[in-house]
PDB file of C-alpha atoms in Angstrom:
ATOM      1  CA  MET K   1      64.400 141.644  89.807  1.00 53.00           C
ATOM      2  CA  LYS K   2      63.464 142.790  86.296  1.00 56.00           C
ATOM      3  CA  ASP K   3      65.644 140.057  84.768  1.00 57.00           C
ATOM      4  CA  LEU K   4      63.346 137.397  86.269  1.00 60.00           C
ATOM      5  CA  PRO K   5      60.170 136.202  84.488  1.00 57.00           C
ATOM      6  CA  SER K   6      57.248 138.205  85.891  1.00 58.00           C
ATOM      7  CA  MET K   7      55.637 135.260  87.722  1.00 59.00           C
ATOM      8  CA  GLU K   8      58.951 134.329  89.360  1.00 70.00           C
ATOM      9  CA  ARG K   9      59.388 137.766  90.870  1.00 83.00           C
ATOM     10  CA  PRO K  10      58.830 137.711  94.640  1.00 86.00           C
ATOM     11  CA  ARG K  11      56.578 140.788  94.719  1.00 86.00           C
ATOM     12  CA  GLU K  12      54.257 139.393  92.076  1.00 89.00           C
ATOM     13  CA  ARG K  13      54.162 136.005  93.805  1.00 86.00           C
ATOM     14  CA  LEU K  14      53.371 137.640  97.136  1.00 89.00           C
ATOM     15  CA  LEU K  15      50.466 139.598  95.641  1.00 89.00           C
ATOM     16  CA  LYS K  16      49.077 136.528  93.919  1.00 85.00           C
ATOM     17  CA  CYS K  17      49.757 133.778  96.473  1.00 86.00           C
ATOM     18  CA  GLY K  18      50.302 135.552  99.785  1.00 88.00           C
ATOM     19  CA  ALA K  19      53.443 136.025 101.888  1.00 89.00           C
ATOM     20  CA  ASP K  20      53.288 132.540 103.409  1.00 88.00           C
ATOM     21  CA  ALA K  21      53.831 131.000  99.958  1.00 88.00           C
ATOM     22  CA  LEU K  22      57.264 132.609  99.616  1.00 89.00           C
ATOM     23  CA  SER K  23      60.584 131.155 100.694  1.00 91.00           C
ATOM     24  CA  ASP K  24      62.807 132.931 103.235  1.00 93.00           C
ATOM     25  CA  ALA K  25      65.046 134.040 100.365  1.00 91.00           C
ATOM     26  CA  GLU K  26      62.127 135.525  98.429  1.00 91.00           C
ATOM     27  CA  LEU K  27      60.839 137.419 101.463  1.00 92.00           C
ATOM     28  CA  LEU K  28      64.305 138.822 102.121  1.00 93.00           C
ATOM     29  CA  ALA K  29      64.595 139.769  98.436  1.00 91.00           C
ATOM     30  CA  ILE K  30      61.454 141.897  98.704  1.00 91.00           C
ATOM     31  CA  ILE K  31      62.887 143.687 101.752  1.00 92.00           C
ATOM     32  CA  LEU K  32      66.269 144.370 100.127  1.00 92.00           C
ATOM     33  CA  GLY K  33      64.782 145.278  96.753  1.00 86.00           C
ATOM     34  CA  THR K  34      67.696 145.404  94.329  1.00 82.00           C
ATOM     35  CA  GLY K  35      70.667 143.243  93.464  1.00 83.00           C
ATOM     36  CA  THR K  36      74.124 144.148  92.261  1.00 81.00           C
ATOM     37  CA  LYS K  37      75.804 144.165  88.889  1.00 80.00           C
ATOM     38  CA  GLY K  38      75.836 140.589  87.631  1.00 78.00           C
ATOM     39  CA  MET K  39      73.729 139.176  90.507  1.00 84.00           C
ATOM     40  CA  ASN K  40      69.989 139.605  91.023  1.00 86.00           C
ATOM     41  CA  ILE K  41      68.589 140.044  94.504  1.00 90.00           C
ATOM     42  CA  VAL K  42      66.964 136.592  94.665  1.00 88.00           C
ATOM     43  CA  THR K  43      70.318 134.947  93.951  1.00 89.00           C
ATOM     44  CA  ILE K  44      71.975 137.080  96.636  1.00 91.00           C
ATOM     45  CA  CYS K  45      69.327 136.092  99.178  1.00 92.00           C
ATOM     46  CA  GLN K  46      69.545 132.410  98.265  1.00 91.00           C
ATOM     47  CA  HIS K  47      73.278 132.677  98.893  1.00 88.00           C
ATOM     48  CA  VAL K  48      72.553 134.266 102.303  1.00 91.00           C
ATOM     49  CA  PHE K  49      70.519 131.245 103.409  1.00 92.00           C
ATOM     50  CA  GLN K  50      73.072 128.792 102.047  1.00 89.00           C
ATOM     51  CA  ASN K  51      75.532 130.287 104.531  1.00 85.00           C
ATOM     52  CA  MET K  52      73.388 130.818 107.613  1.00 90.00           C
ATOM     53  CA  SER K  53      70.061 129.893 109.185  1.00 92.00           C
ATOM     54  CA  LEU K  54      67.247 132.364 109.691  1.00 91.00           C
ATOM     55  CA  LYS K  55      68.013 132.383 113.421  1.00 90.00           C
ATOM     56  CA  LYS K  56      71.682 133.188 112.839  1.00 91.00           C
ATOM     57  CA  LEU K  57      70.765 135.867 110.312  1.00 92.00           C
ATOM     58  CA  SER K  58      68.466 137.512 112.859  1.00 90.00           C
ATOM     59  CA  ARG K  59      71.394 138.121 115.242  1.00 89.00           C
ATOM     60  CA  SER K  60      74.291 138.702 112.851  1.00 91.00           C
ATOM     61  CA  PRO K  61      76.076 142.054 113.227  1.00 92.00           C
ATOM     62  CA  ALA K  62      76.570 144.307 110.221  1.00 92.00           C
ATOM     63  CA  ALA K  63      80.250 143.391 109.851  1.00 93.00           C
ATOM     64  CA  GLU K  64      79.368 139.698 109.468  1.00 92.00           C
ATOM     65  CA  LEU K  65      76.522 140.365 107.037  1.00 92.00           C
ATOM     66  CA  MET K  66      78.768 142.495 104.861  1.00 91.00           C
ATOM     67  CA  LYS K  67      81.058 139.520 104.253  1.00 91.00           C
ATOM     68  CA  ILE K  68      78.277 137.957 102.156  1.00 89.00           C
ATOM     69  CA  PRO K  69      78.635 138.759  98.426  1.00 89.00           C
ATOM     70  CA  GLY K  70      76.094 141.387  97.395  1.00 89.00           C
ATOM     71  CA  ILE K  71      75.390 142.595 100.948  1.00 91.00           C
ATOM     72  CA  GLY K  72      76.787 146.043 101.557  1.00 91.00           C
ATOM     73  CA  GLN K  73      76.312 148.456 104.428  1.00 94.00           C
ATOM     74  CA  SER K  74      72.838 149.572 103.352  1.00 93.00           C
ATOM     75  CA  LYS K  75      71.464 146.044 102.924  1.00 93.00           C
ATOM     76  CA  ALA K  76      73.065 144.915 106.208  1.00 92.00           C
ATOM     77  CA  CYS K  77      71.259 147.750 108.000  1.00 94.00           C
ATOM     78  CA  GLN K  78      67.965 146.785 106.331  1.00 94.00           C
ATOM     79  CA  ILE K  79      68.329 143.189 107.528  1.00 93.00           C
ATOM     80  CA  ILE K  80      69.181 144.212 111.092  1.00 93.00           C
ATOM     81  CA  SER K  81      66.287 146.681 111.185  1.00 94.00           C
ATOM     82  CA  VAL K  82      63.606 144.234 110.023  1.00 92.00           C
ATOM     83  CA  PHE K  83      64.614 141.659 112.643  1.00 91.00           C
ATOM     84  CA  GLU K  84      64.682 144.307 115.374  1.00 89.00           C
ATOM     85  CA  LEU K  85      61.137 145.347 114.428  1.00 90.00           C
ATOM     86  CA  SER K  86      60.105 141.693 114.606  1.00 88.00           C
ATOM     87  CA  ARG K  87      61.541 141.365 118.123  1.00 85.00           C
ATOM     88  CA  ARG K  88      59.768 144.534 119.233  1.00 83.00           C
ATOM     89  CA  LEU K  89      56.466 143.244 117.858  1.00 84.00           C
ATOM     90  CA  GLU K  90      56.735 140.157 120.061  1.00 81.00           C
ATOM     91  CA  THR K  91      56.752 142.310 123.197  1.00 75.00           C
ATOM     92  CA  TYR K  92      54.311 144.948 121.932  1.00 73.00           C
ATOM     93  CA  THR K  93      51.145 145.637 123.860  1.00 68.00           C
ATOM     94  CA  GLU K  94      48.522 148.301 123.273  1.00 65.00           C
ATOM     95  CA  GLU K  95      48.173 148.768 127.000  1.00 60.00           C
ATOM     96  CA  PRO K  96      50.086 151.808 128.291  1.00 66.00           C
ATOM     97  CA  LYS K  97      52.132 149.525 130.542  1.00 76.00           C
ATOM     98  CA  ARG K  98      52.386 145.761 130.869  1.00 86.00           C
ATOM     99  CA  LYS K  99      51.473 144.450 134.303  1.00 91.00           C
ATOM    100  CA  ILE K 100      53.393 141.623 135.947  1.00 94.00           C
ATOM    101  CA  LYS K 101      51.206 139.214 137.893  1.00 94.00           C
ATOM    102  CA  GLU K 102      53.282 136.033 137.867  1.00 95.00           C
ATOM    103  CA  PRO K 103      56.686 134.733 136.654  1.00 95.00           C
ATOM    104  CA  GLU K 104      55.154 133.587 133.357  1.00 95.00           C
ATOM    105  CA  ASP K 105      54.393 137.244 132.546  1.00 95.00           C
ATOM    106  CA  ILE K 106      58.051 138.126 133.073  1.00 95.00           C
ATOM    107  CA  TYR K 107      59.182 135.287 130.820  1.00 95.00           C
ATOM    108  CA  LYS K 108      56.790 136.220 127.995  1.00 93.00           C
ATOM    109  CA  TYR K 109      57.989 139.810 128.113  1.00 92.00           C
ATOM    110  CA  ILE K 110      61.721 139.208 128.292  1.00 93.00           C
ATOM    111  CA  TYR K 111      62.338 135.983 126.331  1.00 92.00           C
ATOM    112  CA  PRO K 112      62.167 137.566 122.848  1.00 88.00           C
ATOM    113  CA  LYS K 113      64.769 140.102 123.968  1.00 86.00           C
ATOM    114  CA  ILE K 114      67.218 137.578 125.385  1.00 86.00           C
ATOM    115  CA  ARG K 115      66.657 134.214 123.684  1.00 80.00           C
ATOM    116  CA  GLU K 116      69.408 134.511 121.079  1.00 78.00           C
ATOM    117  CA  GLU K 117      72.075 135.967 123.326  1.00 81.00           C
ATOM    118  CA  LYS K 118      75.275 133.933 123.167  1.00 81.00           C
ATOM    119  CA  GLN K 119      76.682 135.645 126.251  1.00 85.00           C
ATOM    120  CA  GLU K 120      75.251 135.907 129.713  1.00 88.00           C
ATOM    121  CA  LYS K 121      73.184 139.029 130.173  1.00 90.00           C
ATOM    122  CA  PHE K 122      72.046 140.442 133.518  1.00 91.00           C
ATOM    123  CA  MET K 123      69.006 142.716 133.418  1.00 93.00           C
ATOM    124  CA  ILE K 124      66.409 144.217 135.699  1.00 95.00           C
ATOM    125  CA  LEU K 125      62.756 145.044 135.142  1.00 96.00           C
ATOM    126  CA  CYS K 126      61.739 148.218 136.917  1.00 96.00           C
ATOM    127  CA  LEU K 127      58.127 148.188 138.163  1.00 96.00           C
ATOM    128  CA  ASP K 128      55.856 150.886 139.515  1.00 95.00           C
ATOM    129  CA  THR K 129      53.595 150.548 142.573  1.00 94.00           C
ATOM    130  CA  LYS K 130      51.000 148.661 140.465  1.00 93.00           C
ATOM    131  CA  ASN K 131      53.577 146.108 139.249  1.00 94.00           C
ATOM    132  CA  GLN K 132      53.516 147.673 135.788  1.00 94.00           C
ATOM    133  CA  ILE K 133      56.738 147.667 133.789  1.00 94.00           C
ATOM    134  CA  ILE K 134      58.462 151.028 133.662  1.00 93.00           C
ATOM    135  CA  SER K 135      61.508 149.785 131.749  1.00 92.00           C
ATOM    136  CA  ASP K 136      64.011 146.985 131.342  1.00 93.00           C
ATOM    137  CA  VAL K 137      67.652 147.819 131.945  1.00 92.00           C
ATOM    138  CA  THR K 138      70.746 145.827 130.979  1.00 91.00           C
ATOM    139  CA  ILE K 139      73.230 145.897 133.860  1.00 89.00           C
ATOM    140  CA  PHE K 140      75.966 143.625 132.548  1.00 85.00           C
ATOM    141  CA  VAL K 141      76.844 141.528 129.479  1.00 83.00           C
ATOM    142  CA  GLY K 142      79.626 138.967 129.233  1.00 75.00           C
ATOM    143  CA  GLY K 143      81.051 136.130 131.257  1.00 65.00           C
ATOM    144  CA  LEU K 144      78.936 136.685 134.327  1.00 55.00           C
ATOM    145  CA  ASP K 145      81.318 137.238 137.207  1.00 58.00           C
ATOM    146  CA  PHE K 146      79.011 138.065 140.083  1.00 55.00           C
ATOM    147  CA  SER K 147      81.762 140.055 141.787  1.00 54.00           C
ATOM    148  CA  ILE K 148      81.203 142.564 138.949  1.00 62.00           C
ATOM    149  CA  VAL K 149      77.417 142.704 139.308  1.00 69.00           C
ATOM    150  CA  GLN K 150      77.209 144.857 142.405  1.00 78.00           C
ATOM    151  CA  PRO K 151      73.937 145.847 144.117  1.00 85.00           C
ATOM    152  CA  ARG K 152      74.880 149.529 143.797  1.00 86.00           C
ATOM    153  CA  GLU K 153      74.803 149.265 139.978  1.00 85.00           C
ATOM    154  CA  ILE K 154      71.419 147.542 140.087  1.00 90.00           C
ATOM    155  CA  PHE K 155      69.821 150.059 142.429  1.00 93.00           C
ATOM    156  CA  LYS K 156      71.371 153.063 140.700  1.00 91.00           C
ATOM    157  CA  SER K 157      69.293 152.162 137.631  1.00 89.00           C
ATOM    158  CA  ALA K 158      66.219 151.336 139.741  1.00 93.00           C
ATOM    159  CA  LEU K 159      66.349 154.663 141.585  1.00 93.00           C
ATOM    160  CA  LEU K 160      66.832 156.615 138.358  1.00 91.00           C
ATOM    161  CA  GLU K 161      63.619 155.000 137.081  1.00 91.00           C
ATOM    162  CA  SER K 162      61.817 155.692 140.390  1.00 93.00           C
ATOM    163  CA  ALA K 163      61.031 151.968 140.610  1.00 95.00           C
ATOM    164  CA  ALA K 164      58.949 150.690 143.529  1.00 96.00           C
ATOM    165  CA  SER K 165      60.212 147.172 142.902  1.00 97.00           C
ATOM    166  CA  ILE K 166      62.526 145.307 140.548  1.00 97.00           C
ATOM    167  CA  ILE K 167      62.860 141.873 139.019  1.00 97.00           C
ATOM    168  CA  LEU K 168      66.302 140.410 138.394  1.00 97.00           C
ATOM    169  CA  ILE K 169      66.769 138.497 135.146  1.00 96.00           C
ATOM    170  CA  HIS K 170      69.676 136.743 133.536  1.00 93.00           C
ATOM    171  CA  ASN K 171      70.146 134.032 130.944  1.00 93.00           C
ATOM    172  CA  HIS K 172      72.141 130.821 130.854  1.00 91.00           C
ATOM    173  CA  PRO K 173      73.453 130.434 127.264  1.00 89.00           C
ATOM    174  CA  SER K 174      73.908 126.705 127.956  1.00 89.00           C
ATOM    175  CA  GLY K 175      70.104 126.475 127.835  1.00 91.00           C
ATOM    176  CA  ASP K 176      69.798 125.037 131.353  1.00 93.00           C
ATOM    177  CA  PRO K 177      68.177 127.569 133.735  1.00 94.00           C
ATOM    178  CA  THR K 178      69.123 125.700 136.913  1.00 94.00           C
ATOM    179  CA  PRO K 179      70.417 128.329 139.372  1.00 93.00           C
ATOM    180  CA  SER K 180      73.997 128.134 140.548  1.00 90.00           C
ATOM    181  CA  ARG K 181      75.107 128.776 144.113  1.00 90.00           C
ATOM    182  CA  GLU K 182      76.341 132.197 142.983  1.00 88.00           C
ATOM    183  CA  ASP K 183      72.928 133.005 141.471  1.00 89.00           C
ATOM    184  CA  ILE K 184      71.284 132.443 144.834  1.00 91.00           C
ATOM    185  CA  ILE K 185      73.956 134.324 146.785  1.00 89.00           C
ATOM    186  CA  ILE K 186      73.781 137.478 144.630  1.00 89.00           C
ATOM    187  CA  THR K 187      69.979 137.392 144.704  1.00 93.00           C
ATOM    188  CA  ASN K 188      69.836 137.387 148.485  1.00 92.00           C
ATOM    189  CA  ARG K 189      72.498 140.088 148.644  1.00 91.00           C
ATOM    190  CA  VAL K 190      70.418 142.291 146.347  1.00 93.00           C
ATOM    191  CA  ILE K 191      67.247 141.577 148.338  1.00 95.00           C
ATOM    192  CA  GLU K 192      68.922 142.744 151.565  1.00 94.00           C
ATOM    193  CA  SER K 193      70.260 145.874 149.863  1.00 93.00           C
ATOM    194  CA  GLY K 194      66.791 146.601 148.505  1.00 94.00           C
ATOM    195  CA  LYS K 195      65.297 146.509 151.993  1.00 94.00           C
ATOM    196  CA  LEU K 196      67.671 149.291 153.065  1.00 93.00           C
ATOM    197  CA  LEU K 197      66.758 151.401 150.032  1.00 93.00           C
ATOM    198  CA  GLY K 198      63.028 150.726 150.089  1.00 93.00           C
ATOM    199  CA  VAL K 199      63.033 148.921 146.728  1.00 95.00           C
ATOM    200  CA  HIS K 200      61.387 145.498 146.804  1.00 96.00           C
ATOM    201  CA  VAL K 201      63.055 142.684 144.838  1.00 96.00           C
ATOM    202  CA  TRP K 202      60.070 140.832 143.375  1.00 95.00           C
ATOM    203  CA  ASP K 203      61.848 137.805 141.865  1.00 97.00           C
ATOM    204  CA  HIS K 204      64.896 136.571 139.980  1.00 97.00           C
ATOM    205  CA  LEU K 205      64.208 134.771 136.698  1.00 97.00           C
ATOM    206  CA  ILE K 206      66.851 132.646 135.019  1.00 96.00           C
ATOM    207  CA  ILE K 207      66.177 132.142 131.306  1.00 95.00           C
ATOM    208  CA  GLY K 208      67.191 128.967 129.479  1.00 93.00           C
ATOM    209  CA  ASP K 209      66.426 127.640 125.996  1.00 91.00           C
ATOM    210  CA  GLY K 210      62.648 128.034 125.808  1.00 90.00           C
ATOM    211  CA  CYS K 211      62.285 127.660 129.573  1.00 94.00           C
ATOM    212  CA  TYR K 212      62.902 129.495 132.820  1.00 96.00           C
ATOM    213  CA  ILE K 213      63.190 129.109 136.570  1.00 96.00           C
ATOM    214  CA  SER K 214      61.762 131.586 139.057  1.00 97.00           C
ATOM    215  CA  LEU K 215      63.848 131.610 142.231  1.00 96.00           C
ATOM    216  CA  LYS K 216      60.768 132.842 144.090  1.00 94.00           C
ATOM    217  CA  GLU K 217      58.568 129.990 142.826  1.00 94.00           C
ATOM    218  CA  LYS K 218      61.234 127.417 143.636  1.00 92.00           C
ATOM    219  CA  GLU K 219      61.677 128.986 147.095  1.00 91.00           C
ATOM    220  CA  TYR K 220      65.388 129.667 146.632  1.00 88.00           C
ATOM    221  CA  ILE K 221      64.708 133.153 147.992  1.00 84.00           C
TER     222      ILE K 221
END
């Protein structure tokens, strides 16, 4: 960035005007630091945003990022890392464990982790006896064929975590969280299996585009 006039350099502008005064390209330039021979870092970052939105950038794999001129392996890893930290911040809590009291709590916890998924993703939240989150576990990713998502796989993870109860979660990449017939069938099958194993199935949340449906709230289960 030394080839730029001092007051056009992103770092100097950030210190003088604050981070919110900088463009996406300037903020990314500060993160990546240096350009390449014949191309300064601001130009590289402007080129990044000419080719993709911030949302797309946040989910692009390293191989796709490295197709952009000036973005090598190291810079691709820096980009992926900063967005992953951002996602983790959205679910961060200073409490030792987050407690689930209602479906809205589930949604607020899981949405940042699942909102940009382009494939269906089936997960469970494992809870302790106080309804505090022990962990979230991905069971399956891909075209969601419910013949593949078997109760034994779900409860294997739950038992390994010593969960007292679990919450089923999956997304609809179409953006519409309306449950299908198969969604309801697999949920009830898992509930019955849980009764035999002594693991309560608390709810099944289907995540759409900025919205969700709780099968428990809607009395599908």
